[in-house]
Coordinates of C-alpha atoms and ligand atoms in Angstrom, one line a residue:
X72 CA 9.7 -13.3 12.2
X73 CA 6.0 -12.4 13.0
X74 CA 4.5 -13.9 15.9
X75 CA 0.8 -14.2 16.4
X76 CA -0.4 -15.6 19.1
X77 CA -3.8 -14.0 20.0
X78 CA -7.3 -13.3 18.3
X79 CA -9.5 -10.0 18.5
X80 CA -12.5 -11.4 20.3
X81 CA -15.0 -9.0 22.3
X82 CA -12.9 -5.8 22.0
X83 CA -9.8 -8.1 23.1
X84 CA -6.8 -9.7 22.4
X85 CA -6.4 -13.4 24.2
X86 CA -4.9 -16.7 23.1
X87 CA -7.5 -19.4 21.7
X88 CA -8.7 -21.8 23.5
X89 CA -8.1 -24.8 21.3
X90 CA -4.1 -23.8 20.5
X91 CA -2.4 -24.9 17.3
X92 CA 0.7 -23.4 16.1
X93 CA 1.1 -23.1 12.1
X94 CA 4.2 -21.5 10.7
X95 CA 4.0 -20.0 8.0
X96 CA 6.6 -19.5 4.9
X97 CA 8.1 -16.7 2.8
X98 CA 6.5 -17.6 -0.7
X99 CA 9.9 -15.9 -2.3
X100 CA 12.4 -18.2 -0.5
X101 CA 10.3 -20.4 1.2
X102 CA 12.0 -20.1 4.4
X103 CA 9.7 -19.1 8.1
X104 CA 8.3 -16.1 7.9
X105 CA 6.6 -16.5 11.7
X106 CA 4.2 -18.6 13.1
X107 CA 0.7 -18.1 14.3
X108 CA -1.8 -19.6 16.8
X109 CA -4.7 -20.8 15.3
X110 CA -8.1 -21.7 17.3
X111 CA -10.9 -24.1 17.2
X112 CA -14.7 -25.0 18.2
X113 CA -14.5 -23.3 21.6
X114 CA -13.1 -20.2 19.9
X115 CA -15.7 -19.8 17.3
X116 CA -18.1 -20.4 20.3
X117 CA -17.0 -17.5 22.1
X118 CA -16.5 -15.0 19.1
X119 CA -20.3 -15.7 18.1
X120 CA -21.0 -15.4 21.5
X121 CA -19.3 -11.8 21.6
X122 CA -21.1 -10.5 18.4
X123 CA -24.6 -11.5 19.8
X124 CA -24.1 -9.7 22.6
X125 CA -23.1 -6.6 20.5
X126 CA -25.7 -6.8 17.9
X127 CA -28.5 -5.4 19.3
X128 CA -26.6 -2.1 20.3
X129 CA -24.6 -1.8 17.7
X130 CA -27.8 -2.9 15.0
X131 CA -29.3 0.4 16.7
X132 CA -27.0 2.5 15.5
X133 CA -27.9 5.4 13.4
X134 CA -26.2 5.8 10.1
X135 CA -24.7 9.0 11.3
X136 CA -22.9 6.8 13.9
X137 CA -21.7 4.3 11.2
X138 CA -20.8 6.9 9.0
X139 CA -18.4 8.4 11.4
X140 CA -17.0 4.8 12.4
X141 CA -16.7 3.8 8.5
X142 CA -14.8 7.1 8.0
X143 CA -12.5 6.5 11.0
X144 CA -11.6 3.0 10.0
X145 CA -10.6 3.7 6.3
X146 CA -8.2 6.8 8.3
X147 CA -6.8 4.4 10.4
X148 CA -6.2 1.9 7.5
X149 CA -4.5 5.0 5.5
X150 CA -2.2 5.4 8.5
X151 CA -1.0 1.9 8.5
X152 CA -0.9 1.7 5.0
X153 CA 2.8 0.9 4.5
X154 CA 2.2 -2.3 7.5
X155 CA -0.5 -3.6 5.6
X156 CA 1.3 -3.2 2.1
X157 CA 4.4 -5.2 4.1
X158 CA 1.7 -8.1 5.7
X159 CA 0.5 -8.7 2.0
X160 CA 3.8 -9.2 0.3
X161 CA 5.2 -11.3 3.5
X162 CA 2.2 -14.3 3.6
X163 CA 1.0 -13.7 -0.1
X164 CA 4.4 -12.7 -1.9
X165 CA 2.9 -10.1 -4.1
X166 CA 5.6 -7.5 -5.1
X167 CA 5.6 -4.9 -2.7
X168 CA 4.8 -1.9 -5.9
X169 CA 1.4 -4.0 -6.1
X170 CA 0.5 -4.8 -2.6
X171 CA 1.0 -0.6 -2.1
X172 CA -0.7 0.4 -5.6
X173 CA -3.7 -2.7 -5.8
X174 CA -3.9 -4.5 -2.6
X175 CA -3.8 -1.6 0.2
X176 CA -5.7 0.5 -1.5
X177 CA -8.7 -1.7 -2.6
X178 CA -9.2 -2.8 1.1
X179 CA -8.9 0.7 2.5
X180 CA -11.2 2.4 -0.3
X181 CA -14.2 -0.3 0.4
X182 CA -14.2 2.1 4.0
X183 CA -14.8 5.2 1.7
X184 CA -17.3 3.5 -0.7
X185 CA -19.4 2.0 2.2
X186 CA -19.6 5.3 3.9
X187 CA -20.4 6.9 0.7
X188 CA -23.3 4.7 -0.2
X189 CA -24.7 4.6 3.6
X190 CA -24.9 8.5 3.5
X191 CA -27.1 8.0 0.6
X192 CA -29.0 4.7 1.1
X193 CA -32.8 5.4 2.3
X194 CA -33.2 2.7 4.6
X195 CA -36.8 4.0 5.5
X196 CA -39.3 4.6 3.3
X197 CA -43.3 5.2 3.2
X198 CA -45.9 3.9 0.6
X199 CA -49.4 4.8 1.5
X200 CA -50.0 3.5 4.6
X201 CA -47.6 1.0 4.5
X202 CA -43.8 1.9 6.2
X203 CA -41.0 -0.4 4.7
X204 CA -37.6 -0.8 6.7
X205 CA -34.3 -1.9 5.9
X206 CA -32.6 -3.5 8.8
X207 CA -29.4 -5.5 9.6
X208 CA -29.4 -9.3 9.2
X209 CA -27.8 -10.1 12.5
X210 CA -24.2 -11.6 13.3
X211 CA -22.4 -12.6 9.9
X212 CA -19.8 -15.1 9.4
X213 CA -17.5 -13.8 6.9
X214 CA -15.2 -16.5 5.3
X215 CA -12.2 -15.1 3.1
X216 CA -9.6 -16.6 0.4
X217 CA -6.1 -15.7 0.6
X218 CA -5.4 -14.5 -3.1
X219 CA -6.7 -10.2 -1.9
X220 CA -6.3 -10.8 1.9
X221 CA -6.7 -6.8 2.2
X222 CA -9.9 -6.5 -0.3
X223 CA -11.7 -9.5 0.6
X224 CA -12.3 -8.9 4.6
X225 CA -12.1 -5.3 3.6
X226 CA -15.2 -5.4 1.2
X227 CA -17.2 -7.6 4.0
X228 CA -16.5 -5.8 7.2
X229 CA -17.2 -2.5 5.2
X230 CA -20.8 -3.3 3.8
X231 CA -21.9 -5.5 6.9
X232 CA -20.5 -2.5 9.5
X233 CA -22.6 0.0 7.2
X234 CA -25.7 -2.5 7.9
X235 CA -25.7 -2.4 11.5
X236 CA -24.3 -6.6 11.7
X237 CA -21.5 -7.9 14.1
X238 CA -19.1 -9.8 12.7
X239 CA -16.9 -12.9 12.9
X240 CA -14.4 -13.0 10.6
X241 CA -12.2 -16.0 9.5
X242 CA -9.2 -15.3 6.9
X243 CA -7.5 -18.0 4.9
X244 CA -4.8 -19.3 7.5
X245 CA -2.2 -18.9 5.1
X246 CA -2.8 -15.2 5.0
X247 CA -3.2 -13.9 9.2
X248 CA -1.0 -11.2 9.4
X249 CA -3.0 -8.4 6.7
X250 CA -6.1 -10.3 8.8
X251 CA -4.5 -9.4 12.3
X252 CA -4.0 -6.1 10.8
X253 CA -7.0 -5.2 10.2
X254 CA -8.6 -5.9 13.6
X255 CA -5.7 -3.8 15.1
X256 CA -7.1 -0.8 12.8
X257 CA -10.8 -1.7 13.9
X258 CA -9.9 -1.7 17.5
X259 CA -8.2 1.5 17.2
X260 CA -10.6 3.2 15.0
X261 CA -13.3 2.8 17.7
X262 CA -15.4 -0.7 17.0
X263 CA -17.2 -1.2 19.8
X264 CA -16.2 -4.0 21.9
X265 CA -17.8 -7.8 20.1
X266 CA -18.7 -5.9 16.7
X267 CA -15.9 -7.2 15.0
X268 CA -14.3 -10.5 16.2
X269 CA -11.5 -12.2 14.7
X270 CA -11.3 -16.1 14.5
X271 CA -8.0 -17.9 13.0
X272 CA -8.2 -21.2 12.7
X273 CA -8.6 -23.9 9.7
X274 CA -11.8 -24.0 7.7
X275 CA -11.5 -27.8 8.0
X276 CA -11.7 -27.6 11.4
X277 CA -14.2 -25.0 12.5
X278 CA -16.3 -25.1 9.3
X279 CA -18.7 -27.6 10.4
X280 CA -19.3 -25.4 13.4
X281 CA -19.2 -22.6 12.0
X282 CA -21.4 -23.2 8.8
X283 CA -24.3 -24.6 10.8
X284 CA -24.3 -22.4 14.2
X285 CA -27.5 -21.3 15.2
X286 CA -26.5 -18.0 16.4
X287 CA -24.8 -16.7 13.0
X288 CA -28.0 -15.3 10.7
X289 CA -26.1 -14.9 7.0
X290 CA -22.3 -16.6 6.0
X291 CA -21.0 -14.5 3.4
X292 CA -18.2 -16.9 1.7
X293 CA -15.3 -16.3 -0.7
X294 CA -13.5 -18.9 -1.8
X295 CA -13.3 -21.8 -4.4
X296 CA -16.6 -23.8 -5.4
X297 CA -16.4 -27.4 -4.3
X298 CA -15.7 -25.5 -0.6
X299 CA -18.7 -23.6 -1.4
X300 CA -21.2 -26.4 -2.0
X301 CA -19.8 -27.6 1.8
X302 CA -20.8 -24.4 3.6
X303 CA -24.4 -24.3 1.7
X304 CA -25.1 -27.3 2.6
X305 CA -24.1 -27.3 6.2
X306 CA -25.7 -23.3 6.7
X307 CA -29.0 -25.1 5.3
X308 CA -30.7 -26.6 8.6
X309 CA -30.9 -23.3 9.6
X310 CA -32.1 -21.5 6.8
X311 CA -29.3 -18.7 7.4
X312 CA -28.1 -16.7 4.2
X313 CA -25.2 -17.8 2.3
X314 CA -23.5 -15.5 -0.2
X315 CA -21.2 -17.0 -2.3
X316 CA -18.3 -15.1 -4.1
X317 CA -16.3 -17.7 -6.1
X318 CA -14.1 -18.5 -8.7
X319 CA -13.8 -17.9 -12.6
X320 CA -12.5 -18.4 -16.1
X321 CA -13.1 -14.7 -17.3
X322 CA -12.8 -14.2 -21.2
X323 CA -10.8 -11.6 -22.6
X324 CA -12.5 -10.5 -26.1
X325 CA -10.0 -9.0 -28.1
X326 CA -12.2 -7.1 -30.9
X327 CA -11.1 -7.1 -34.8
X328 CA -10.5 -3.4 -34.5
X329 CA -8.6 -3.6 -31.3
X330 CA -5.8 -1.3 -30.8
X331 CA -2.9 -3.9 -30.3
X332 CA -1.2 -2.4 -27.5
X333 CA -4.1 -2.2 -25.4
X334 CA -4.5 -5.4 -25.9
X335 CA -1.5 -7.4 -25.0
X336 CA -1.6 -4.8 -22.1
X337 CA -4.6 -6.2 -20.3
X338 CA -4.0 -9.4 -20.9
X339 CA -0.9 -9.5 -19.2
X340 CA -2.1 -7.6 -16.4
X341 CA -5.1 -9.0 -15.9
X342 CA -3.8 -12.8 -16.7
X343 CA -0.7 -12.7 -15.2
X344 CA -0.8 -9.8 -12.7
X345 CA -0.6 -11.1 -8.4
X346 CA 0.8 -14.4 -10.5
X347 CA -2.4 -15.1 -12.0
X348 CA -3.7 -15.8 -9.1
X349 CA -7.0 -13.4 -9.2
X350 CA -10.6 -15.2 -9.2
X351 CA -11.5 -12.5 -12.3
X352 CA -8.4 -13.0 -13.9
X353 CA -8.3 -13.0 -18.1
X354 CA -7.5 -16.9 -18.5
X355 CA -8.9 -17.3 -21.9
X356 CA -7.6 -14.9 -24.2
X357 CA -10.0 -15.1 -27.5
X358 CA -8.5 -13.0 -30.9
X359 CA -9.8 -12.9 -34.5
X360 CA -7.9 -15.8 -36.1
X361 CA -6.9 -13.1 -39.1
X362 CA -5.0 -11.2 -36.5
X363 CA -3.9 -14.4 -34.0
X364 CA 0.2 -14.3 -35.3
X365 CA 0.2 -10.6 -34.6
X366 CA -1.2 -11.0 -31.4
X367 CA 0.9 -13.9 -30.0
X368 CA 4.1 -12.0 -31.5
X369 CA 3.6 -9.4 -29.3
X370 CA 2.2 -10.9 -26.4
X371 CA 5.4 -12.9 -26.4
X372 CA 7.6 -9.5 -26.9
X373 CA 5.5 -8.3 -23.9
X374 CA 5.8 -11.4 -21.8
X375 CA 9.7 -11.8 -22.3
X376 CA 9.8 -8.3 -21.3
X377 CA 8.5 -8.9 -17.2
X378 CA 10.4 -8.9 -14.6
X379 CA 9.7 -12.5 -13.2
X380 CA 11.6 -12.5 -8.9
X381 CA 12.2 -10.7 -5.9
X382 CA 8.7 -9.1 -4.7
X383 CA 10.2 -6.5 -2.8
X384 CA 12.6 -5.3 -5.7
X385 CA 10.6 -2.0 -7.0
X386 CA 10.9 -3.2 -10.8
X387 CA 9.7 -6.8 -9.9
X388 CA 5.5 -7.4 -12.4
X389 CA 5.0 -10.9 -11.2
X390 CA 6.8 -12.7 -7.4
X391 CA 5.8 -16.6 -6.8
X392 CA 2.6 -18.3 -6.1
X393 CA 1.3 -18.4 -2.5
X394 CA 2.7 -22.0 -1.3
X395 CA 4.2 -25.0 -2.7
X396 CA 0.7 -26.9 -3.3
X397 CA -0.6 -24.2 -5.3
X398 CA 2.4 -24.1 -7.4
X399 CA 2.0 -27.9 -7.9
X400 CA -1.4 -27.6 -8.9
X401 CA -0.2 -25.3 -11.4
X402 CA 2.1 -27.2 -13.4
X403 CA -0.4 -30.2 -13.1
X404 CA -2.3 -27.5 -15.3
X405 CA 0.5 -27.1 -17.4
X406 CA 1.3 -30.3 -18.5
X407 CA -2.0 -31.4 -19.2
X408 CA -2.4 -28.4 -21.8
X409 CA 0.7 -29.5 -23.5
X410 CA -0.8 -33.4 -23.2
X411 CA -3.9 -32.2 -24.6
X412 CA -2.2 -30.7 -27.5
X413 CA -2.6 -26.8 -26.9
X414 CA 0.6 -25.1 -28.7
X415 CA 3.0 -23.6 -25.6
X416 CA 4.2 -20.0 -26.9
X417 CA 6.3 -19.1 -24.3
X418 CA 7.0 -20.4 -20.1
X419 CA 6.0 -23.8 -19.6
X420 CA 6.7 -26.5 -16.5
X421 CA 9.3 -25.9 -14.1
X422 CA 10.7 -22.7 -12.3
X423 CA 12.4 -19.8 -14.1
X424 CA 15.9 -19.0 -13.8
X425 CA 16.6 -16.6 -10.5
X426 CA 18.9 -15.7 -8.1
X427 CA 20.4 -18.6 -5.2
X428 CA 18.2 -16.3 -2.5
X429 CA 14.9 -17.5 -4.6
X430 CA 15.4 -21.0 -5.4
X431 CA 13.5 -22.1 -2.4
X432 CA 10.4 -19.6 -3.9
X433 CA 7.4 -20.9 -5.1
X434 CA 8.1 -19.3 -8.8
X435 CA 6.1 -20.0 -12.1
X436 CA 7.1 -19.2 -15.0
X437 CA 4.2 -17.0 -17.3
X438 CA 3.0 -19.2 -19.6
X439 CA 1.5 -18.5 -22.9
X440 CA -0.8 -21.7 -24.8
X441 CA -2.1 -21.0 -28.0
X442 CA -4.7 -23.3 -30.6
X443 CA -6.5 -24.0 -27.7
X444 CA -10.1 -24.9 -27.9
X445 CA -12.5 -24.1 -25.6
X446 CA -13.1 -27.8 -24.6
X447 CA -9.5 -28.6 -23.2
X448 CA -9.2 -28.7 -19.5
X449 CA -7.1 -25.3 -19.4
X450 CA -10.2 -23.4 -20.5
X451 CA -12.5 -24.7 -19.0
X452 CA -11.1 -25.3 -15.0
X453 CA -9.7 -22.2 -12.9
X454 CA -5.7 -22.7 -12.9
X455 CA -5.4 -19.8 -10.2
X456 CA -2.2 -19.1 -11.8
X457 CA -0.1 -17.4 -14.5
X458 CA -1.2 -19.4 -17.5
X459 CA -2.9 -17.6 -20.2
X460 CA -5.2 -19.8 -22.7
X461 CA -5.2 -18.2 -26.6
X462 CA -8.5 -19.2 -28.2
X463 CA -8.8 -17.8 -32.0
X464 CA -12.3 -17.1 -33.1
X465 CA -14.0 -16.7 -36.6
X466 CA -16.9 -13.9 -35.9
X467 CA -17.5 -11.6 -33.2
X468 CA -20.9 -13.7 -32.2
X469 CA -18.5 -16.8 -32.7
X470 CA -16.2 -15.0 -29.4
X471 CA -19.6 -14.0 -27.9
X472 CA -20.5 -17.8 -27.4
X473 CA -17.1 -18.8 -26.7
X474 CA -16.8 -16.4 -24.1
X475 CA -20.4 -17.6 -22.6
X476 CA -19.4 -21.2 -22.7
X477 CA -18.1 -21.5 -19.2
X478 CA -19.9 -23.0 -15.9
X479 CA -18.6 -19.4 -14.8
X480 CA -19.3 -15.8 -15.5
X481 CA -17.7 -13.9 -12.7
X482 CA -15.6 -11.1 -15.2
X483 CA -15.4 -10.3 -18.5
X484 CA -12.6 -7.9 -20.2
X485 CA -13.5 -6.6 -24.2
X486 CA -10.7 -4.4 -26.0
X487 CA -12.2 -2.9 -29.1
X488 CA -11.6 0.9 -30.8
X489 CA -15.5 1.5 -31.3
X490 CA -16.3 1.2 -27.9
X491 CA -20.3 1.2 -28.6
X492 CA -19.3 -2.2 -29.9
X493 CA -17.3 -2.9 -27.4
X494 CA -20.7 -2.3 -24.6
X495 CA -22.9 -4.4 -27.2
X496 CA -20.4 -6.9 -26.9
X497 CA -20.3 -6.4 -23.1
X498 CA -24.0 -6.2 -22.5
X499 CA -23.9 -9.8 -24.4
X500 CA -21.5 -11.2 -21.5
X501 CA -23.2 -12.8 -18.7
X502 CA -20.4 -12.2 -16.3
X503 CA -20.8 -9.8 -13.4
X504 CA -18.5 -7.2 -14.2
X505 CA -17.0 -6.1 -17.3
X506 CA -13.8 -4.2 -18.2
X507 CA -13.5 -2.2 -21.7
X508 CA -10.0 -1.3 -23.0
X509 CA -8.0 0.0 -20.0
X510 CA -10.4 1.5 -18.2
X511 CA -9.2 1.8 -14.4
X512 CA -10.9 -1.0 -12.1
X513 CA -13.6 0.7 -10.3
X514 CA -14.1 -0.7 -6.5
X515 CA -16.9 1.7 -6.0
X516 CA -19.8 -0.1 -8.3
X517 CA -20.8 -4.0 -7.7
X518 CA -18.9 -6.7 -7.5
X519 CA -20.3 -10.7 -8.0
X520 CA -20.3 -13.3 -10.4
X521 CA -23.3 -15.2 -12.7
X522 CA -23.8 -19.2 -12.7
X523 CA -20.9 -21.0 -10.6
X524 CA -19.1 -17.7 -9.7
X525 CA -21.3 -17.1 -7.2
X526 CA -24.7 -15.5 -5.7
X527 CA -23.9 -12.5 -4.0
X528 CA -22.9 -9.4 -4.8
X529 CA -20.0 -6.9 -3.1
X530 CA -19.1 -3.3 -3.1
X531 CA -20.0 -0.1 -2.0
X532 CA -24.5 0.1 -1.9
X533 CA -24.6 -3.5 -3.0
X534 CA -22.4 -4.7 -0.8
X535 CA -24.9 -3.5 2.3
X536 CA -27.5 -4.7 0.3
X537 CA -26.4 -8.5 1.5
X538 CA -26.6 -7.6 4.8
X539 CA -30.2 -6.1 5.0
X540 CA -33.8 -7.8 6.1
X541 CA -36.3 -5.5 5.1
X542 CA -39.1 -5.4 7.0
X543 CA -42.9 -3.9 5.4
X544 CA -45.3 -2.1 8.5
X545 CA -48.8 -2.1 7.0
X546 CA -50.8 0.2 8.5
X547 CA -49.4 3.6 9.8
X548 CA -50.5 6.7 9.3
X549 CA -48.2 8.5 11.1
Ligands
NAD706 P1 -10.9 -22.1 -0.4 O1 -12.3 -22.4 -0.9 O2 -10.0 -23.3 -0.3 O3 -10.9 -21.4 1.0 C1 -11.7 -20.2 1.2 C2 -11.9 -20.1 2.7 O4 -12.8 -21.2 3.1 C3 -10.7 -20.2 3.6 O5 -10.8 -19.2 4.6 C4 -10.7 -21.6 4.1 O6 -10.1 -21.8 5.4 C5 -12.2 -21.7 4.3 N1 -12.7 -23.1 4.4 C6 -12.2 -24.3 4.1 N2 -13.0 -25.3 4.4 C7 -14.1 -24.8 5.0 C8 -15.3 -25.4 5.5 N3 -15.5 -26.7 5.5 N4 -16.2 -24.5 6.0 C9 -16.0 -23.2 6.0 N5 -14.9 -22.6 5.5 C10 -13.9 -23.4 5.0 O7 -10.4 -21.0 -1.4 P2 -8.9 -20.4 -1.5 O8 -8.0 -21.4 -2.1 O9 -8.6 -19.7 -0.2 O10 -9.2 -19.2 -2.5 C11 -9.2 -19.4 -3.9 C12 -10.6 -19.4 -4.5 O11 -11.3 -18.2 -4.1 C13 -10.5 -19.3 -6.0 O12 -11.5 -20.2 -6.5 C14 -10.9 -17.9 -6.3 O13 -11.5 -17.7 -7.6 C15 -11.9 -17.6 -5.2 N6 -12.1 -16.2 -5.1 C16 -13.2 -15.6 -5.5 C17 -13.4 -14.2 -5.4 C18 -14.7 -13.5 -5.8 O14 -14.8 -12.4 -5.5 N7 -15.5 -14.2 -6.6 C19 -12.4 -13.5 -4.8 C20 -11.2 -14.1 -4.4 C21 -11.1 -15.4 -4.6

């Protein structure tokens, strides 16, 4: 069992002031996995209270010093690599193999990338007589889901320490121990004291606070879009900066001369990989209706092939859903494509067969719809779970539109042999990011979505971009 029962506020661990205890559950068996104090009002006031203090040293900074602290925090993280990998897989039940190959290793690397990018950002730079500077927002509010709780406060802390900004962070609650994690790796990596604070607590009950403070300068928010539209509109009386990273219904374009294999391949690791449950995952699946049969066949062959179970069994692809109300919400999903008359290929309601240990788990089967249309509820809302939606298509410009007729655009994936056709296709896309064939997933480029998916952007130089004024002196020679 892990018990937390302190916060990292002001370069110390105390107990919050306004106590609640939440446990929280294995999602493999669904028995305790430990319990953790969460906070309120009065503990947001304080952490915001810390990183005001801190800001105007620590916004002083040169790059050199940043640099060396960005560069001692991703060694710390390598060090406690294998804790972090086991924090992941006990609150978010991803198999251990993917919270040490994907999840560890995208938070640790945003460290690198930011450190990278500082080194060659010019934040100074003359025009005539005119000096223009680039300098840190202020205090930042950083607001995470729990789906990548090592990427998603990774990627913040990373670009806003780069900056120059304190920081308040506040994880998903069902996701604290990869969050209390981290601030152990900050703290012993060197952060001076009130640069990074950490605040757990329930976004229901600090949010108002938080959202509208008048000491936090910029929210950056990641998370699903009716919260979204809360935090804008709170954060608006103060005119502070909110960047939004949300969620998605990213199109897979499977090209007429697509190499099969790769194929099937990203779609079941991009649709069904961390249990679908991925805010750029491949939802909608679109292949030329001449080549749907082969497709499904083996997609199907492919499926019936993962290991569905235990997370911490080496072998396991896909472990359970995070909680019992997301796995719910899930087969709400799944009936209502079967109601609305999509064809189901393979999975389908209920829980796949496992061992007695996992009965309690929050399991989903990986379910496959085909003839679906791109008006049905399944392609068009974010399921946040394995079910992958088969759309057949009659021309490539046909998938193009398809694939555009979302309220989202945060990813697109395109699998094609000419690959200059592929990039048309891509450049065609108005999603944020775009994946051709297998290509590995590259954390060092930008990250951020088009329409509902969000405002902001993430990553590496565009990351610190967020957290930036800049600032034009008119009138220096010198
Ligand atoms: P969520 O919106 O329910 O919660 C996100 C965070 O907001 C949590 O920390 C939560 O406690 C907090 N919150 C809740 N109410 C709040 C309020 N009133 N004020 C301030 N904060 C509040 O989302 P979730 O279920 O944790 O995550 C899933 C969503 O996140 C999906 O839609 C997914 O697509 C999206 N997501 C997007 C990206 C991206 O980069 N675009 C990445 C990961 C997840």
């Amino acid at each position: 069992m892990r018990e937390l029962h302190n916060m990292y506020v002001d370069g110390r661990w105390s107990a919050p002031v306004e106590r609640s205890v939440l446990e929280l559950s294995d999602p493999a068996t669904g028995r305790p996995s430990g319990h953790v104090a969460l906070g309120g009002v009065a503990d947001v006031d304080r952490a915001v209270t810390a990183a005001r203090r801190a800001f105007p040293a620590f916004g002083a900074t040169t790059t050199a010093e940043r640099v060396d602290l960005l560069e001692a925090v991703g060694a710390e993280y390598a060090r406690r690599a294998e804790d972090m990998a086991q924090a992941v897989t006990a609150e978010l039940g991803s198999p251990l193999a993917l919270s040490r190959s994907l999840h560890v290793p995208s938070g640790q690397s945003q460290f690198h990338h930011a450190a990278q990018a500082l080194r060659d950002l010019d934040l100074v730079e003359r025009r005539g007589r005119t000096w223009i500077r680039r300098e840190p927002i202020g205090v930042c509010a950083m607001i995470t889901p729990w789906n990548y709780p090592a990427l998603q406060p990774a990627g913040k802390v990373a670009s806003a320490l780069a900056a120059g900004c304190t920081i308040v962070l506040k994880p998903a609650q069902l996701t604290p121990y990869s969050a209390v994690l981290l601030a152990e790796i900050l703290e012993a990596a060197g952060a001076p004291a009130g640069v990074f604070n950490l605040v757990l607590a329930r976004g229901s009950v600090i949010g108002d606070t938080l959202n509208a403070h008048p000491q936090i300068d910029m929210i950056s928010f990641t998370g699903s879009g009716p919260v979204a539209v809360g935090v804008v509109a709170a954060a608006a009386p103060t005119a502070k900066r909110v960047v939004t990273e949300l969620g998605g219904k990213s199109p897979q374009i499977v090209l007429p001369d697509a190499d099969l294999d790769t194929a099937v391949h990203t779609a079941v690791l991009y649709a069904l990989g961390n249990s679908g449950q991925t805010c750029g995952a491949a939802s909608r699946t679109l292949v030329p209706r001449e080549r749907l049969d082969e497709f499904l066949t083996a997609l199907t062959t492919a499926v019936a092939g993962l290991k569905v179970g235990d997370p911490r069994a080496e072998d396991t692809f896909m472990g359970p859903v995070i909680s019992a109300d997301q796995w719910d919400t899930i087969q709400d999903y799944i009936h209502q494509g079967i109601d609305e008359g999509a064809r189901l290929i393979t999975g389908g309601p209920g829980k796949p067969e496992l061992p007695d240990a996992l009965t309690g788990g929050h399991f989903v089967k990986p379910t496959v719809f085909a003839d679906v249309t791109n008006d049905m509820t399944i392609a068009r809302e974010e399921i946040f779970g394995p079910v992958m939606s088969v759309i057949a298509y009659d021309s490539v410009e046909d998938a193009i539109s398809i694939a555009n007729d979302s309220p989202y655009g945060l990813c697109g994936y395109v699998t094609g042999t000419d690959v200059r056709q592929a990039r048309t296709v891509a450049e065609k896309m108005r999603t944020g990011y775009v994946l051709i064939n297998d290509a590995d997933f590259d954390f060092n480029t930008s990250w951020g979505g088009y329409k509902q998916s969000g405002n902001g952007r993430e990553w590496a130089d565009f990351g610190i971009g967020e957290y930036l004024e800049t600032k034009s002196i008119v009138g220096v020679d010198t």
